C-alpha positions as CSV (number, residue, x, y, z in Angstrom):
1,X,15.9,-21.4,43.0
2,X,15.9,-19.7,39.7
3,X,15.0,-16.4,41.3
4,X,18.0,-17.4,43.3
5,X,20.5,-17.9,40.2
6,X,19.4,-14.9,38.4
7,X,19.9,-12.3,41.5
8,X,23.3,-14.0,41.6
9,X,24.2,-13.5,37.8
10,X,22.8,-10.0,38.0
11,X,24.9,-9.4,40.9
12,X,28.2,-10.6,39.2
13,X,27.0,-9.4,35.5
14,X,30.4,-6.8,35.9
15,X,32.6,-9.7,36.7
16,X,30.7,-11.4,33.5
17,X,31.3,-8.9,31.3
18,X,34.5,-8.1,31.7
19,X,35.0,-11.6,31.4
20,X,33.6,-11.9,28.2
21,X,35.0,-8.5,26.9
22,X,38.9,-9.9,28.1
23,X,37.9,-13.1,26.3
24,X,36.9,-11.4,23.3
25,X,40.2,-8.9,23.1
26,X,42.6,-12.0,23.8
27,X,41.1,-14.1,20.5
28,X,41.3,-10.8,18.8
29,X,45.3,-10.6,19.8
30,X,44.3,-7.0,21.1
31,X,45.7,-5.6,24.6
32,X,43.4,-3.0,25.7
33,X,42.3,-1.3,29.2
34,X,38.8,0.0,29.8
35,X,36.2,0.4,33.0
36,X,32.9,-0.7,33.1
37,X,30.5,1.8,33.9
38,X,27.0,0.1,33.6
39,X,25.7,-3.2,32.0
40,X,22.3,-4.2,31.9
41,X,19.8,-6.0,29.8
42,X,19.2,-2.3,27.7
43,X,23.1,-1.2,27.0
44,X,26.4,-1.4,27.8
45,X,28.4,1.2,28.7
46,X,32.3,1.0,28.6
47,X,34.8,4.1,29.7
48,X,38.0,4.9,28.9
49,X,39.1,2.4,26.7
50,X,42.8,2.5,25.7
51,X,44.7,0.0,22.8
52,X,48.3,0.3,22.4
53,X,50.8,1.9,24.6
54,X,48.9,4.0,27.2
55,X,51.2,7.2,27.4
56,X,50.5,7.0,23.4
57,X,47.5,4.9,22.4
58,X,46.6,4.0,19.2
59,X,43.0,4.0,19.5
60,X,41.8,5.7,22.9
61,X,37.7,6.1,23.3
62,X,36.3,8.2,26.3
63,X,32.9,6.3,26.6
64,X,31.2,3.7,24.3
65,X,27.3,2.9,24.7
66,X,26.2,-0.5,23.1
67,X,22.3,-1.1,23.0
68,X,21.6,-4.9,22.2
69,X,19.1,-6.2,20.3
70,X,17.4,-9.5,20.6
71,X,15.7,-11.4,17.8
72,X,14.4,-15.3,17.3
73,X,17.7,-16.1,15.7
74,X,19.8,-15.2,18.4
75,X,21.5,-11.7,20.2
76,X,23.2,-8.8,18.2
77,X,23.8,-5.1,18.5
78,X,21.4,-2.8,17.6
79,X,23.7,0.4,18.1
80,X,26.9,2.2,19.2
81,X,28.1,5.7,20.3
82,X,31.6,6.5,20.5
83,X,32.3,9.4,22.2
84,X,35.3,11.3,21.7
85,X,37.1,8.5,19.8
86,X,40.5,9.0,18.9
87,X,42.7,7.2,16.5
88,X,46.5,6.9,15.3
89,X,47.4,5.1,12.1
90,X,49.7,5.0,9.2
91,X,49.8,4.6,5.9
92,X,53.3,3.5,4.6
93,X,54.8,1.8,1.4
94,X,51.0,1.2,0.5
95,X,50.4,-0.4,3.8
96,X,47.5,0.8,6.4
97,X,48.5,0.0,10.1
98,X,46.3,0.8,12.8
99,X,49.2,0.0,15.4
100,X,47.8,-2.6,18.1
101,X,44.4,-2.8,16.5
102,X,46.0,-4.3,12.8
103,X,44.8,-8.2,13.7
104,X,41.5,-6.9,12.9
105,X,43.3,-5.9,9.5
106,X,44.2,-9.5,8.6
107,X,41.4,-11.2,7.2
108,X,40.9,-15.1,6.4
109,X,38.0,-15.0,4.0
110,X,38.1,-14.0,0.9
111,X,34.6,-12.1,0.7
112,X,35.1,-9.0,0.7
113,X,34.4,-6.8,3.5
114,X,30.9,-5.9,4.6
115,X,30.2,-2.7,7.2
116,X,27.3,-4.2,10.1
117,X,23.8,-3.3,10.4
118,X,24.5,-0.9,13.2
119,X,23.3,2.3,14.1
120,X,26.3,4.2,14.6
121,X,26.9,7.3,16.9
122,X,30.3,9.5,16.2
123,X,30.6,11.8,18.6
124,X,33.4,14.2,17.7
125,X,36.2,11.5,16.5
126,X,39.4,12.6,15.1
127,X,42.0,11.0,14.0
128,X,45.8,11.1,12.4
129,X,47.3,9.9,9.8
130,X,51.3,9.1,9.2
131,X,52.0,8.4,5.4
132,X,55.0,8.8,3.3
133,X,53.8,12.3,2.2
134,X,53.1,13.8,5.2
135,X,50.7,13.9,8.2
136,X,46.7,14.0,7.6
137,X,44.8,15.3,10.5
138,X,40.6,14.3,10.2
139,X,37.6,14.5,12.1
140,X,33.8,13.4,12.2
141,X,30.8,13.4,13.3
142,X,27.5,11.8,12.3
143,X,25.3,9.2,12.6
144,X,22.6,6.7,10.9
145,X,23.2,3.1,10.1
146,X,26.9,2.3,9.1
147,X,25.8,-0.2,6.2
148,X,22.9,2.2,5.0
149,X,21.9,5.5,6.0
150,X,24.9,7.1,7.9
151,X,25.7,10.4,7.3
152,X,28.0,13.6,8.8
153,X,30.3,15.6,8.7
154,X,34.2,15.2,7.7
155,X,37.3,18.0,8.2
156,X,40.8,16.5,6.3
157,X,43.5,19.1,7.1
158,X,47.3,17.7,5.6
159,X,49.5,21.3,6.0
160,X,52.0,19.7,4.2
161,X,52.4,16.7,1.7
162,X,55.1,16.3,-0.8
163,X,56.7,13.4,-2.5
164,X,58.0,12.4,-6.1
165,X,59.4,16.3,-6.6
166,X,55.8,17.7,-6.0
167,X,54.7,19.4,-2.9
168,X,50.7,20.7,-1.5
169,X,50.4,22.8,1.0
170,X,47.7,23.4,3.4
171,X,45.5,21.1,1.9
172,X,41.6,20.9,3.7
173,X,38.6,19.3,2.9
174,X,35.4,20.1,4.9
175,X,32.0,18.3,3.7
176,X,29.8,16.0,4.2
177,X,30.0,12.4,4.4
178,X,27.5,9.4,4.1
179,X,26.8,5.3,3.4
180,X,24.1,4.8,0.3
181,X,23.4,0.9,-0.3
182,X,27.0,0.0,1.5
183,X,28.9,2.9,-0.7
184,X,31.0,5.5,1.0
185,X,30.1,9.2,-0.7
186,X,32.3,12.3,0.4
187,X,31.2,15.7,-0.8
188,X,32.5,19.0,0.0
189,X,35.2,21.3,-1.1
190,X,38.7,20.8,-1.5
191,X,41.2,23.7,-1.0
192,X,44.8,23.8,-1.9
């Protein structure tokens, strides 16, 4: 009989999952599409996820691997690659917005916010930035943990900022980035 359950969970773990991912994104307030291309007990592999208006997302990731972890205190994630991950956001009147993603923006606690113990996989993740000044154009790559140990490298390209009767042009900044002890560093030249 339990041989019997678990043959008819594993057969209906897709149906399960995306179950439990649709729950998640409704609590979250976030509309999103995305196919399932494998779940099992050692990852988790979601395609083609899309949030925001699909002919213009505002986050849009071509494949994300999660590997669980399990310890005596209960499940977690152990790591995550994003592959190809590409984000739209805007930084106006001192306001970030990540477009459909903000309600993970708006926070009830007053701690401060803490990066998870993940491992984190950026595989060639761009994004761009709207903001009063101008557009900022960046992209990354690295990998490590994302509270302690990540590290890669970061291109910032913003052709043209100006505001307040000044005016850069053609501003870049190629380095490296990383996470010490929870910190963010950035180092690496920046030309104007």
């Amino acid at each position: 009989l339990v041989l019997l359950v678990l043959g008819i969970a594993w057969q209906a773990r897709f149906r399960i999952a995306d179950n439990i991912i649709a729950a998640q994104l409704e609590a979250l307030g976030i509309e999103a599409t995305y196919e399932i291309e494998a779940i099992g007990p050692r990852r988790q592999v979601l395609r083609n996820l899309v949030i925001g208006d699909p002919a213009r997302p505002d986050l849009a990731i071509e494949r994300i691997v999660i590997v669980p972890v399990v310890h005596w205190w209960g499940a977690g994630i152990d790591s995550v690659i994003l592959v190809r991950p590409r984000l739209r956001a805007s930084y106006r009147g001192g306001k970030l917005s990540l477009g459909a993603l903000d309600p993970l923006l708006e926070r009830d606690s007053a701690e401060p916010f803490e990066l998870p113990g993940w491992k984190l996989m950026l595989v060639d993740g761009r994004a761009r930035l709207l903001t009063d000044y101008g557009a900022i154009g960046a992209s990354a790559d690295g990998a490590g943990q994302l509270d302690d140990g990540f590290s890669g490298l970061l291109a910032l390209v913003a052709p043209d900022l100006s505001g307040r009767g000044c005016r850069i042009g053609d501003a870049r900044l190629h380095g490296k980035f990383a996470i010490e002890d929870r910190q963010p560093e950035i180092a690496g030249p920046l030309r104007l």
